Short mmCIF file of C-alpha atoms in Angstrom, two decimals:
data_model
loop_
_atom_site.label_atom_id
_atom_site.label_comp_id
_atom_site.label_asym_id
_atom_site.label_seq_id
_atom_site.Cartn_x
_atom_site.Cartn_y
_atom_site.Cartn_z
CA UNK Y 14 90.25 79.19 65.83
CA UNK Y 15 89.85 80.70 68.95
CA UNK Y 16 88.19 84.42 69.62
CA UNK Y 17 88.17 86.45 72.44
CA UNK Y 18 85.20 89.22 72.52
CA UNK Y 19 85.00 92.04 74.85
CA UNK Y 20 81.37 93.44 75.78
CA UNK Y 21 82.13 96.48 77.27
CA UNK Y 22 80.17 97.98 80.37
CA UNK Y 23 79.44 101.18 78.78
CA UNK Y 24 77.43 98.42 76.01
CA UNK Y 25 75.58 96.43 78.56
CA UNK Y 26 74.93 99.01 81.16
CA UNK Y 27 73.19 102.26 81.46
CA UNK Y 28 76.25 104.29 82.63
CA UNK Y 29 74.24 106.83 84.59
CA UNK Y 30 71.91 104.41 86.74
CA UNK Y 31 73.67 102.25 89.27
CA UNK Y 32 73.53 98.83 88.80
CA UNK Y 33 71.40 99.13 85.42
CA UNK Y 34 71.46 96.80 82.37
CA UNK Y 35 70.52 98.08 79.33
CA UNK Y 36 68.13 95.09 78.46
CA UNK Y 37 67.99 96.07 74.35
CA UNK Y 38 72.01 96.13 74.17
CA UNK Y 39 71.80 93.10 76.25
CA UNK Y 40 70.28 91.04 74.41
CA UNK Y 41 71.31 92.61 71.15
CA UNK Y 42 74.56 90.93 71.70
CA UNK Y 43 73.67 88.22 73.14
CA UNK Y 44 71.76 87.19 70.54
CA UNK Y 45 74.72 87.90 67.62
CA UNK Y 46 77.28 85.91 70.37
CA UNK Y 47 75.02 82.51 70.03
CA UNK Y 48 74.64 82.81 67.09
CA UNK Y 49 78.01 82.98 66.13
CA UNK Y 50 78.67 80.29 69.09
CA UNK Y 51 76.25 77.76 67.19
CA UNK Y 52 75.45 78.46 63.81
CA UNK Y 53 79.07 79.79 62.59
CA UNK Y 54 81.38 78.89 60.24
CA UNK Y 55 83.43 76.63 60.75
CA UNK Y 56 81.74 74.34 62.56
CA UNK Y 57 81.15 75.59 66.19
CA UNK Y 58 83.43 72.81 67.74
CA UNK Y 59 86.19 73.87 65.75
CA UNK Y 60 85.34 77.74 67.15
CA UNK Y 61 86.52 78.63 71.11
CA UNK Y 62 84.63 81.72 71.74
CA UNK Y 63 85.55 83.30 75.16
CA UNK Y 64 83.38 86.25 76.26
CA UNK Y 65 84.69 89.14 78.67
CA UNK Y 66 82.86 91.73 79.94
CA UNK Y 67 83.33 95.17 81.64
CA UNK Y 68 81.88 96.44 84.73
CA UNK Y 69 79.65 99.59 83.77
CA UNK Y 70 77.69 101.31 86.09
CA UNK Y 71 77.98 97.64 88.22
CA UNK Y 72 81.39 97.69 89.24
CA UNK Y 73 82.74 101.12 89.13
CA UNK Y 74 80.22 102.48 91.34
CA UNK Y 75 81.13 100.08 94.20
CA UNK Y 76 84.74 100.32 93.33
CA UNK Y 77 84.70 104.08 93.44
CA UNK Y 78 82.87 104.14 96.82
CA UNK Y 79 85.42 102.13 98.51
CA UNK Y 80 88.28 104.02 96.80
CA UNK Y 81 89.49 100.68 94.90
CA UNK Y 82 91.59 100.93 91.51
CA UNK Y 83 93.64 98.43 89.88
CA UNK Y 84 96.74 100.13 91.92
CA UNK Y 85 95.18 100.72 95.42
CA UNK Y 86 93.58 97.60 97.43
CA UNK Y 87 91.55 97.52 100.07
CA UNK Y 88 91.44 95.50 102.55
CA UNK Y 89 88.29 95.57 104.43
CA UNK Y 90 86.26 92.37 103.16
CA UNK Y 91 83.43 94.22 102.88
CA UNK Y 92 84.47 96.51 100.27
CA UNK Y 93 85.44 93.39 98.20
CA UNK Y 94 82.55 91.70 98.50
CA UNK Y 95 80.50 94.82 97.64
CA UNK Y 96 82.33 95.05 94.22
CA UNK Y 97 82.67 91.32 93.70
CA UNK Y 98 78.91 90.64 94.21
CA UNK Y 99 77.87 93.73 92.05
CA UNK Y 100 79.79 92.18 89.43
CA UNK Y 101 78.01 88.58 89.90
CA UNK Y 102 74.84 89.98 89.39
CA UNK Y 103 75.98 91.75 86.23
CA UNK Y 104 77.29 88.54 85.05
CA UNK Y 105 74.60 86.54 86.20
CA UNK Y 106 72.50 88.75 83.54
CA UNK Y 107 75.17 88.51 81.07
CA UNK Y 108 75.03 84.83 81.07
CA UNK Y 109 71.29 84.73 81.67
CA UNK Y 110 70.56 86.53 78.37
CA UNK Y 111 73.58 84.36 76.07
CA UNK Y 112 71.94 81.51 77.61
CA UNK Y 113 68.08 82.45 76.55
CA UNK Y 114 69.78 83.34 73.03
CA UNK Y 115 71.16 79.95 73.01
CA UNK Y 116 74.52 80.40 73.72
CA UNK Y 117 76.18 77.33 75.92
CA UNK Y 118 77.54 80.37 78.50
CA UNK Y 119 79.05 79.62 81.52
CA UNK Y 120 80.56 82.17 84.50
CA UNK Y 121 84.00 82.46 85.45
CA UNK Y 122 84.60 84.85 88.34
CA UNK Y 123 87.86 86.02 88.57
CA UNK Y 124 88.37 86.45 92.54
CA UNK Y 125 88.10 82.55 92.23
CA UNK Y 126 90.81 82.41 89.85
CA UNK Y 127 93.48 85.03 89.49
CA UNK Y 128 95.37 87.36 91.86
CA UNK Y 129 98.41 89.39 91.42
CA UNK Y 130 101.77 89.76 93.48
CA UNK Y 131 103.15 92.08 95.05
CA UNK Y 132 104.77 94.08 92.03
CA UNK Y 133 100.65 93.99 90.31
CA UNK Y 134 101.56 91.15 87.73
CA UNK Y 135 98.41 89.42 87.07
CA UNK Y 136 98.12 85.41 87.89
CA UNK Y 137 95.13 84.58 85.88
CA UNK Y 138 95.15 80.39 85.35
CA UNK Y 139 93.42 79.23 82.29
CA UNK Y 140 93.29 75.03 82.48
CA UNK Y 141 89.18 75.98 83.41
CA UNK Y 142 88.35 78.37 80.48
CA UNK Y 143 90.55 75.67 78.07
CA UNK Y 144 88.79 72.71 79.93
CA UNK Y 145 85.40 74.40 79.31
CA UNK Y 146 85.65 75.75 75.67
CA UNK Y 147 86.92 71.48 75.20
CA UNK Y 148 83.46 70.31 76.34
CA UNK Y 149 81.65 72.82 74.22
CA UNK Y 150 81.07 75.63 76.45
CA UNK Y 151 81.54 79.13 76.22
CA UNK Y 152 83.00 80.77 79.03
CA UNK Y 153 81.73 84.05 80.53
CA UNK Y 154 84.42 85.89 82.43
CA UNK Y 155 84.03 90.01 83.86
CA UNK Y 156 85.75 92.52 85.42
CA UNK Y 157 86.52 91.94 88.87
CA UNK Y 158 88.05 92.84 92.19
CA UNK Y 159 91.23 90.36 93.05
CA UNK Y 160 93.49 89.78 95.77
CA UNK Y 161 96.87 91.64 95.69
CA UNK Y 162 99.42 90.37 97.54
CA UNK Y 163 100.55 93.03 100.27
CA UNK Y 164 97.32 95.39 98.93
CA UNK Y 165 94.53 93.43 100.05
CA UNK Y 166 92.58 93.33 96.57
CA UNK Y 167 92.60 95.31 93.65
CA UNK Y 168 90.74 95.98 90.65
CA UNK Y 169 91.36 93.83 87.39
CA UNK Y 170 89.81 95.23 84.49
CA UNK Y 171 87.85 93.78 81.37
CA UNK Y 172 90.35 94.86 79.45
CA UNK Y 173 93.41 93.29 81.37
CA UNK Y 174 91.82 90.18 81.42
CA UNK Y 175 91.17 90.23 77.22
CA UNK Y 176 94.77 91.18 77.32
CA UNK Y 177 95.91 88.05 79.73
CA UNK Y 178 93.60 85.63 77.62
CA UNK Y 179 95.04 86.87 74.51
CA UNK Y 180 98.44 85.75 75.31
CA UNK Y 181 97.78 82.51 77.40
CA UNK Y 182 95.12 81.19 74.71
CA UNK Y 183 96.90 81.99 71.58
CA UNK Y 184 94.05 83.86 70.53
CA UNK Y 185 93.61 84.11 66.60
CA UNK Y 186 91.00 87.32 66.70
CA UNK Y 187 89.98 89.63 69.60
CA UNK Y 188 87.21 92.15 69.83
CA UNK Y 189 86.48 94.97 71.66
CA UNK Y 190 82.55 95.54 71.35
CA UNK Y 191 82.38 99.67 72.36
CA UNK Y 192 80.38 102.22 72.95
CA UNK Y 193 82.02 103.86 70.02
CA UNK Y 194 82.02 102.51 66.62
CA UNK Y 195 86.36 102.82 66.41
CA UNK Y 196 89.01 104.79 67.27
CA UNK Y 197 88.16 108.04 65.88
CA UNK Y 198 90.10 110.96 64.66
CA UNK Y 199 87.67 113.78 64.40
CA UNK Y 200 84.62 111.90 64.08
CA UNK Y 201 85.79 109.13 61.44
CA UNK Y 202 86.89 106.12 62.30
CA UNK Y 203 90.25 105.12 61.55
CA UNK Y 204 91.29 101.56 59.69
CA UNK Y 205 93.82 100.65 61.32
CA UNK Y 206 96.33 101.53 63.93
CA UNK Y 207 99.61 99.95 63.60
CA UNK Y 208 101.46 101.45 66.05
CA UNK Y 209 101.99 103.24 69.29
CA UNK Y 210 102.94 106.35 66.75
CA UNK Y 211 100.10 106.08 64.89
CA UNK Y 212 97.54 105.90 68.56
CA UNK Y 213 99.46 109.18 69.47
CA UNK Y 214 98.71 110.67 66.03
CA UNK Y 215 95.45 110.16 65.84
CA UNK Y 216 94.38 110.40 69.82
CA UNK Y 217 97.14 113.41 70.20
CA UNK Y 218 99.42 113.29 73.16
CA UNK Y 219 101.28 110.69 74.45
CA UNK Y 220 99.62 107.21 74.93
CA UNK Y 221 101.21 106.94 77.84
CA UNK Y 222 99.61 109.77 79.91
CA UNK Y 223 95.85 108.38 78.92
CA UNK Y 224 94.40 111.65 78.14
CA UNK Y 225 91.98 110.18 76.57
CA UNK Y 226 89.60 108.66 79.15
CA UNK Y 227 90.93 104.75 78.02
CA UNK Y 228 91.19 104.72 74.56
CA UNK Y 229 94.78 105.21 73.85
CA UNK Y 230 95.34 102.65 76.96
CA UNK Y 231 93.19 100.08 75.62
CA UNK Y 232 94.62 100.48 71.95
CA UNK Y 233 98.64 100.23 73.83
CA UNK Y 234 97.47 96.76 75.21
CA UNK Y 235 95.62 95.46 72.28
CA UNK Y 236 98.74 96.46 70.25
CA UNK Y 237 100.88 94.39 72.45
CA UNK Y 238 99.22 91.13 71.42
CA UNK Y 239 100.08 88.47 68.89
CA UNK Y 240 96.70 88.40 67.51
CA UNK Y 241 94.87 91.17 65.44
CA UNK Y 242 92.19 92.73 67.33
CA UNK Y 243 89.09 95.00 66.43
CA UNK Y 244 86.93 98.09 68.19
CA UNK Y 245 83.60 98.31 67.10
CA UNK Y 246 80.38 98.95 68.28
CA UNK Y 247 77.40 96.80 68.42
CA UNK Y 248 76.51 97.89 64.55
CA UNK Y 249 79.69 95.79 64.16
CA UNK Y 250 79.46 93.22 66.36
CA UNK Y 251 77.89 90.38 64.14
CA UNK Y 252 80.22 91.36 61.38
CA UNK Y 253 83.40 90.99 63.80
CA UNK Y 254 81.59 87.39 64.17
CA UNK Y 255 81.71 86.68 61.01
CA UNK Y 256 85.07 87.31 60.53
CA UNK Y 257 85.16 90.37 59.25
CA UNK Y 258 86.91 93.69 60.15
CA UNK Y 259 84.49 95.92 61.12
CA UNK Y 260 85.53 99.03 63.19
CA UNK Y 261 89.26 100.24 63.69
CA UNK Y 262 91.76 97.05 63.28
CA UNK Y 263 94.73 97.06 65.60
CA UNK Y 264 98.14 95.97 65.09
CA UNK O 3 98.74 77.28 111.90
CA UNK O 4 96.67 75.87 109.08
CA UNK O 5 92.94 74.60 109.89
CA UNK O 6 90.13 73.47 107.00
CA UNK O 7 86.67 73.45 108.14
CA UNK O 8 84.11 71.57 106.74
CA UNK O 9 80.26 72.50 107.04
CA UNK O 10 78.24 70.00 106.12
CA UNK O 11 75.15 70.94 103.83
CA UNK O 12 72.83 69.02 106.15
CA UNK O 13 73.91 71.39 109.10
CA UNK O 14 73.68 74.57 106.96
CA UNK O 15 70.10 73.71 105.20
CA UNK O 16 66.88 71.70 106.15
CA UNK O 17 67.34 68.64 104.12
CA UNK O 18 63.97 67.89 103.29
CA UNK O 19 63.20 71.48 101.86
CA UNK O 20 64.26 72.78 98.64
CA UNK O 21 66.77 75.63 98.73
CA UNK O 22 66.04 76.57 102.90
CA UNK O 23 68.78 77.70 104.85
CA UNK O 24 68.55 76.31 108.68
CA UNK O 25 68.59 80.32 109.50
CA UNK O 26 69.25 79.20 113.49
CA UNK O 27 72.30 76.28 112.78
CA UNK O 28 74.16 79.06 110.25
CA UNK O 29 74.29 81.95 112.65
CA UNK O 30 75.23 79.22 115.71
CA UNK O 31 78.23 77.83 112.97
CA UNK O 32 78.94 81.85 111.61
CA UNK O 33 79.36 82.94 115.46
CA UNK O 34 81.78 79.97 116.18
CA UNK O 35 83.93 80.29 113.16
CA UNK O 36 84.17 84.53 113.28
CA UNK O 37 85.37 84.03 117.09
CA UNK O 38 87.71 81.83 115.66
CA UNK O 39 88.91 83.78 112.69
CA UNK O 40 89.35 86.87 114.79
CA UNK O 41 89.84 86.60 118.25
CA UNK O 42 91.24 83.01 118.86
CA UNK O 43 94.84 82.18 120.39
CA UNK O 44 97.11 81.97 118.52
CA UNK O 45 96.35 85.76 116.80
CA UNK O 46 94.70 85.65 113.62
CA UNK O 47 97.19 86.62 111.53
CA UNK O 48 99.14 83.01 112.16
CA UNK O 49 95.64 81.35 112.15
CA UNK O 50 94.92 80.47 108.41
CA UNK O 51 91.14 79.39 108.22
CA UNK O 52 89.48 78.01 104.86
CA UNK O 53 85.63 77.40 105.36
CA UNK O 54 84.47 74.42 102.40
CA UNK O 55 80.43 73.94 102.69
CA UNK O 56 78.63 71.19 101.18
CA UNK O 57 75.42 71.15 98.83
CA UNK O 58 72.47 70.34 101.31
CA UNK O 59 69.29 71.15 100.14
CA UNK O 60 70.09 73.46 97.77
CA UNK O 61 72.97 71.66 95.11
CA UNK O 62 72.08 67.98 95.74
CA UNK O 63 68.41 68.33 94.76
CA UNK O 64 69.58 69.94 91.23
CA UNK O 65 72.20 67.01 90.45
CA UNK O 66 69.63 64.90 91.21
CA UNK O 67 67.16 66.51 88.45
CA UNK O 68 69.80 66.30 86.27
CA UNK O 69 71.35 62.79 86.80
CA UNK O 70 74.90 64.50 87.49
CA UNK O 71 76.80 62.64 90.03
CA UNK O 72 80.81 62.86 90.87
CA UNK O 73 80.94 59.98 87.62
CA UNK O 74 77.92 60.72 85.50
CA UNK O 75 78.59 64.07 83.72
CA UNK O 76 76.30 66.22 81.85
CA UNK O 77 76.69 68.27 78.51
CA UNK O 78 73.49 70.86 78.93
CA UNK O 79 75.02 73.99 80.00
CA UNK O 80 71.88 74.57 81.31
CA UNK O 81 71.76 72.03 84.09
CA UNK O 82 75.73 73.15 84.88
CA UNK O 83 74.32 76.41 85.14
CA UNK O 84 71.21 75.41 87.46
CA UNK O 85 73.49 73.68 89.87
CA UNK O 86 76.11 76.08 90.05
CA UNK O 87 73.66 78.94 90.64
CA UNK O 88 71.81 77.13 93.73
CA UNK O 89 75.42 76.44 95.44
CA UNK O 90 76.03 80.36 94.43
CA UNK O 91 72.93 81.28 96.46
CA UNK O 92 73.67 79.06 99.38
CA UNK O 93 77.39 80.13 99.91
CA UNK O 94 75.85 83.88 99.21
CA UNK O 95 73.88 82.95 102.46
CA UNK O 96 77.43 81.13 104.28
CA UNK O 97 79.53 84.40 103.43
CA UNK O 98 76.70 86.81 104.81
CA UNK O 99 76.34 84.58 108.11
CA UNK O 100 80.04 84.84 108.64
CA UNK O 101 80.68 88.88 107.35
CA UNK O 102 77.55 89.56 109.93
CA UNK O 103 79.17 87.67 112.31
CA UNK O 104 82.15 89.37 111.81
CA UNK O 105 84.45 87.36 109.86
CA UNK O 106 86.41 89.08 107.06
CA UNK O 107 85.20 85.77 104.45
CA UNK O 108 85.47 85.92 100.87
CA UNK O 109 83.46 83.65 98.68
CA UNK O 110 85.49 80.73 96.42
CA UNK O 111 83.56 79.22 93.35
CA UNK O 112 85.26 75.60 92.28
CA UNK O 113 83.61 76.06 88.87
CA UNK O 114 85.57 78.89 87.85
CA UNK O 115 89.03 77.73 89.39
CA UNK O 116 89.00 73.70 89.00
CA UNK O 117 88.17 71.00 86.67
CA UNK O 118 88.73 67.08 86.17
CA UNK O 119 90.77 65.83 83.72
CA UNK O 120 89.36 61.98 81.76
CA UNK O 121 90.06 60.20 84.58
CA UNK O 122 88.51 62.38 87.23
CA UNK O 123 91.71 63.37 88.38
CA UNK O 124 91.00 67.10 90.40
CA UNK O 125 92.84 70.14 89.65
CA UNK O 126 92.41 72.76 92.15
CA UNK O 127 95.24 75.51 92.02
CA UNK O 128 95.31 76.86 95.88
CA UNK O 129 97.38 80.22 95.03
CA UNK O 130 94.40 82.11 94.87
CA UNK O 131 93.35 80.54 98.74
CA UNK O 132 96.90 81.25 99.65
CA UNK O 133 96.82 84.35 98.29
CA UNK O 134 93.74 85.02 100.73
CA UNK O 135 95.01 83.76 103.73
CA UNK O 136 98.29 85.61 103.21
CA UNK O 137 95.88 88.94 103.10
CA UNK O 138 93.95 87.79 106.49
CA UNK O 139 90.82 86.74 104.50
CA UNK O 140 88.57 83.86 104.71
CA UNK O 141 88.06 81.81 102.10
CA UNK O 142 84.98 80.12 101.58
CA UNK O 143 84.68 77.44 99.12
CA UNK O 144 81.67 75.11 98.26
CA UNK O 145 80.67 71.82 96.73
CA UNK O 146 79.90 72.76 93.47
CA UNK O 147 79.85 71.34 89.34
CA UNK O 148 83.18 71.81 87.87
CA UNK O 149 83.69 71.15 83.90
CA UNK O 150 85.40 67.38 83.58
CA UNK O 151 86.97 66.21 80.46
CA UNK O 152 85.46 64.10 77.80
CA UNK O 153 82.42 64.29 80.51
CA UNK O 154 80.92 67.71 80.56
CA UNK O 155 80.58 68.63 83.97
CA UNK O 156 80.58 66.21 86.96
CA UNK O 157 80.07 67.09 90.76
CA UNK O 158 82.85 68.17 92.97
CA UNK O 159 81.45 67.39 97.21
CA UNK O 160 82.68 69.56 99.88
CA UNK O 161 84.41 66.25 101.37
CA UNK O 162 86.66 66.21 97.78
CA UNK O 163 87.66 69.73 98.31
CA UNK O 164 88.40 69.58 101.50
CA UNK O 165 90.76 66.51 101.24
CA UNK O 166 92.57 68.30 98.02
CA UNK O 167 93.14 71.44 99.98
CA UNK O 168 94.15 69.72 103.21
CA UNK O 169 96.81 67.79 101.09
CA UNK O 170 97.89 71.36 99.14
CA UNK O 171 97.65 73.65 101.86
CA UNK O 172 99.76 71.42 103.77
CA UNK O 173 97.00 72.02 106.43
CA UNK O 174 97.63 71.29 110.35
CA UNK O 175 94.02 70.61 111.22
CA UNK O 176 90.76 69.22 109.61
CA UNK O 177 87.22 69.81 110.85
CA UNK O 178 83.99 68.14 109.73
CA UNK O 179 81.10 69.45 111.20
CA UNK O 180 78.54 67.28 110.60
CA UNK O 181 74.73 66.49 111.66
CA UNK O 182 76.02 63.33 113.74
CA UNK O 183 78.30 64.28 117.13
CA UNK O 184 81.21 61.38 115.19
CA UNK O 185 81.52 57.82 113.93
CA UNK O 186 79.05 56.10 115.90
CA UNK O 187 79.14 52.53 117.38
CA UNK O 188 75.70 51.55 118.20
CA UNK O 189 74.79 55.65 119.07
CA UNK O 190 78.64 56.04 120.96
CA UNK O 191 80.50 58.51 120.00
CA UNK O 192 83.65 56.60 118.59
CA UNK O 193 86.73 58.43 120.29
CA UNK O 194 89.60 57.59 117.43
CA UNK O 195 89.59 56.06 114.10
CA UNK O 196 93.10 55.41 113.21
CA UNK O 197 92.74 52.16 110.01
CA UNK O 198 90.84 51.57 107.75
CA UNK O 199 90.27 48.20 109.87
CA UNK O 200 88.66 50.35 112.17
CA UNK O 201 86.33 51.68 110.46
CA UNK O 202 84.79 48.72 108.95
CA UNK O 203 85.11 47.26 113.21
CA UNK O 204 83.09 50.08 113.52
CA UNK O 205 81.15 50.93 110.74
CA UNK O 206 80.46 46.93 110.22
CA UNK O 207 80.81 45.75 105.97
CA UNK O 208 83.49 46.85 103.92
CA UNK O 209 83.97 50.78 103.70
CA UNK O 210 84.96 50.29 100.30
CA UNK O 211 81.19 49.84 99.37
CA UNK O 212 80.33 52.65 101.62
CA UNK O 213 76.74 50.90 102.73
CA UNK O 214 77.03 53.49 105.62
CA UNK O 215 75.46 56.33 103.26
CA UNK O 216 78.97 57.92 103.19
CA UNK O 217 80.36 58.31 106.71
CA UNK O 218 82.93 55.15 105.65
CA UNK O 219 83.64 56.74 102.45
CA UNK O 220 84.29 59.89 104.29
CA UNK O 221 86.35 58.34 107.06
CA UNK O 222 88.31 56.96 104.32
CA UNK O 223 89.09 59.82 102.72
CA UNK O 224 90.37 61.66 105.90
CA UNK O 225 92.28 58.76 106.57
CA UNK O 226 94.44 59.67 103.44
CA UNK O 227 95.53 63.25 104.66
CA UNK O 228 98.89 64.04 106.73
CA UNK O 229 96.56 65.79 109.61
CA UNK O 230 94.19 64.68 112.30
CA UNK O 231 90.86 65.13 111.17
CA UNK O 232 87.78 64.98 113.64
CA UNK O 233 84.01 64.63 113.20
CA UNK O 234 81.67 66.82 115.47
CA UNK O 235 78.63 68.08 115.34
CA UNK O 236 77.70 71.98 115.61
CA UNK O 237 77.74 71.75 119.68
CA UNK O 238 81.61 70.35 119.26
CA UNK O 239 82.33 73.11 116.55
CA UNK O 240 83.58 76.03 119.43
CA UNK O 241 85.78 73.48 120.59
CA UNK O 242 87.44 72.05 117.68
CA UNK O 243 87.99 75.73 116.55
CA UNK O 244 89.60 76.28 120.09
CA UNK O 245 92.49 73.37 119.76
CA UNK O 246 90.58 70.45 121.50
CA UNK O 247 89.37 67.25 120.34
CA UNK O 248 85.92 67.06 120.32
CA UNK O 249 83.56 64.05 118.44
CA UNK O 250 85.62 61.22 116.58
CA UNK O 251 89.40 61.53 115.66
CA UNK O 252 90.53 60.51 112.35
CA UNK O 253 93.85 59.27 112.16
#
């Protein structure tokens, strides 16, 4: 059984401070993630947990500055290392806090690991995240900057990298831990979403365009994978662990 | 024009203090190795440059605390994570040298991109290196713990690395920089090494028990690769990164 979870930024950061972790959130989760990493059902070596996490108000900020998205690069090392080091201290916390709650957590940086080509398709090797979750470990991976052939580096999302994982692993069950408890049309959270249709139905206009600030994005990609996948919030988080489908299911 | 630098931890750190960067050796390697990278003949952009580091003070002291060695892994994430995080700190310290210095170098961590399979067999995918180079940055990689099969997590040196990348990058040149000026023969610089025979002539016993505190094991090992490989110290350093043949030759 293997599970990929999403903590997004806007969960483990204050948005509005730069470089801020919001310390309750923090260890909130991290403290439902061990648990499920140690205590679950089934047994915990029978249960690969991989934990990805956004950027918040660590990454964007940098990113932003230097004018970096997941389409323009940059190529002045300085604006990469800005961004990528951000990041590490983000993660650095994120790990520090699963590791306190018990949680065998341990980083993967992406600009170690992946980079794209030319056309932006994503080259994200997983032999280390399978090697680790086979000794027991949990792996701790986060939005990052990468290098893009013939752009210098680019951004690679949180959610690109749930969306890679989800594929490469075979992932039974992903979650996306939100600031929002689901998709939701006018306030309520919607079941389920079974289809691009359905996304433009409930988020109005066309998926495509993004009008939405992510959300219809993020629900496109989570609708392309094999595996079912949940948004929730952190009310829902434990219950997600559990196996249950808390929030909006997709696909 | 492919050349792999190795800087030996006992250059970069004072040995015989805990986590402490040799400040004055780092800036006299990070000066040498930006001239290099940016104004050396032939121009940079056919002058592919990969900086590996070793442990020094700062990772060998933690393996040691935690009786990890290349052979004798270790399950406590913990101690993975204790290691990992003092090699993070000194390559944080390598990069900054070299960026102040002027060298467009972007950090490399071997636990997120390789791991050992049962045997100890190393995988270490290079695209994400080649990927650098091919975007005119530095990478800079470091001894480090990587996750090993049926073992935990085992060491990986900065001598490993830099005999798996010389062999995948295909690489033209190898540099050790190292606190001795060569292989010495009763405190002579030893001009060429080119057997195995040699180096126990030399090095006196057989280098397969590597009595010599590692200098045999290392000669060995640089013995194996397609390129010449020479052993300097940090006053040979300008000129091994300017084409000449300073210290011992390997091979």
């Amino acid at each position: 059984m293997t599970t990929i979870l999403k903590l997004g930024g806007s969960v483990l950061t204050e948005k509005d401070r730069p470089e801020t972790v919001d310390e309750s959130n923090l260890r909130r989760a991290a403290t439902a993630v061990a648990r499920a990493a140690t205590v679950a059902e089934p047994a915990p070596e029978e249960n690969d947990l991989v934990v990805v996490h956004g950027g918040g108000s660590f990454g964007h900020h940098h990113a932003a500055e230097h004018g970096v998205t997941t389409t323009d690069g940059t190529r002045d090392p300085g604006a990469v290392r800005a961004i990528h080091d951000a990041m590490k201290r983000l993660n650095g916390a994120v790990v520090a806090a699963l590791a306190d709650a018990g949680c065998p957590a341990l980083p993967v940086h992406p600009l170690s690991a992946a980079h794209r080509h030319g056309e932006g398709e994503l080259t994200l090797p997983v032999a280390v995240v399978q090697s680790m979750l086979g000794e027991g470990f949990v792996p701790v991976l986060h939005g990052d900057v990468v290098v893009h052939e013939d752009l210098g580096a680019t951004i690679l999302s949180g959610d690109e990298i749930v969306v890679a994982l989800g594929s490469a692993l075979d992932a039974d069950r992903v979650g996306v831990c939100s600031a929002v408890p689901g998709v939701l049309d006018d306030g309520d959270v919607v079941a389920r979403v079974e289809s691009l249709g359905d996304v433009e139905a409930v988020l109005g206009g066309s998926a495509a365009t993004d009008v939405t600030g992510g959300m219809a994005a993020k629900v496109r990609e989570l609708l392309a994978l094999n595996a079912p996948a949940y948004i929730f919030d952190l009310e829902g988080l434990p219950a997600f662990l559990d196996g249950e489908e808390p929030g909006t299911r997709i696909g």
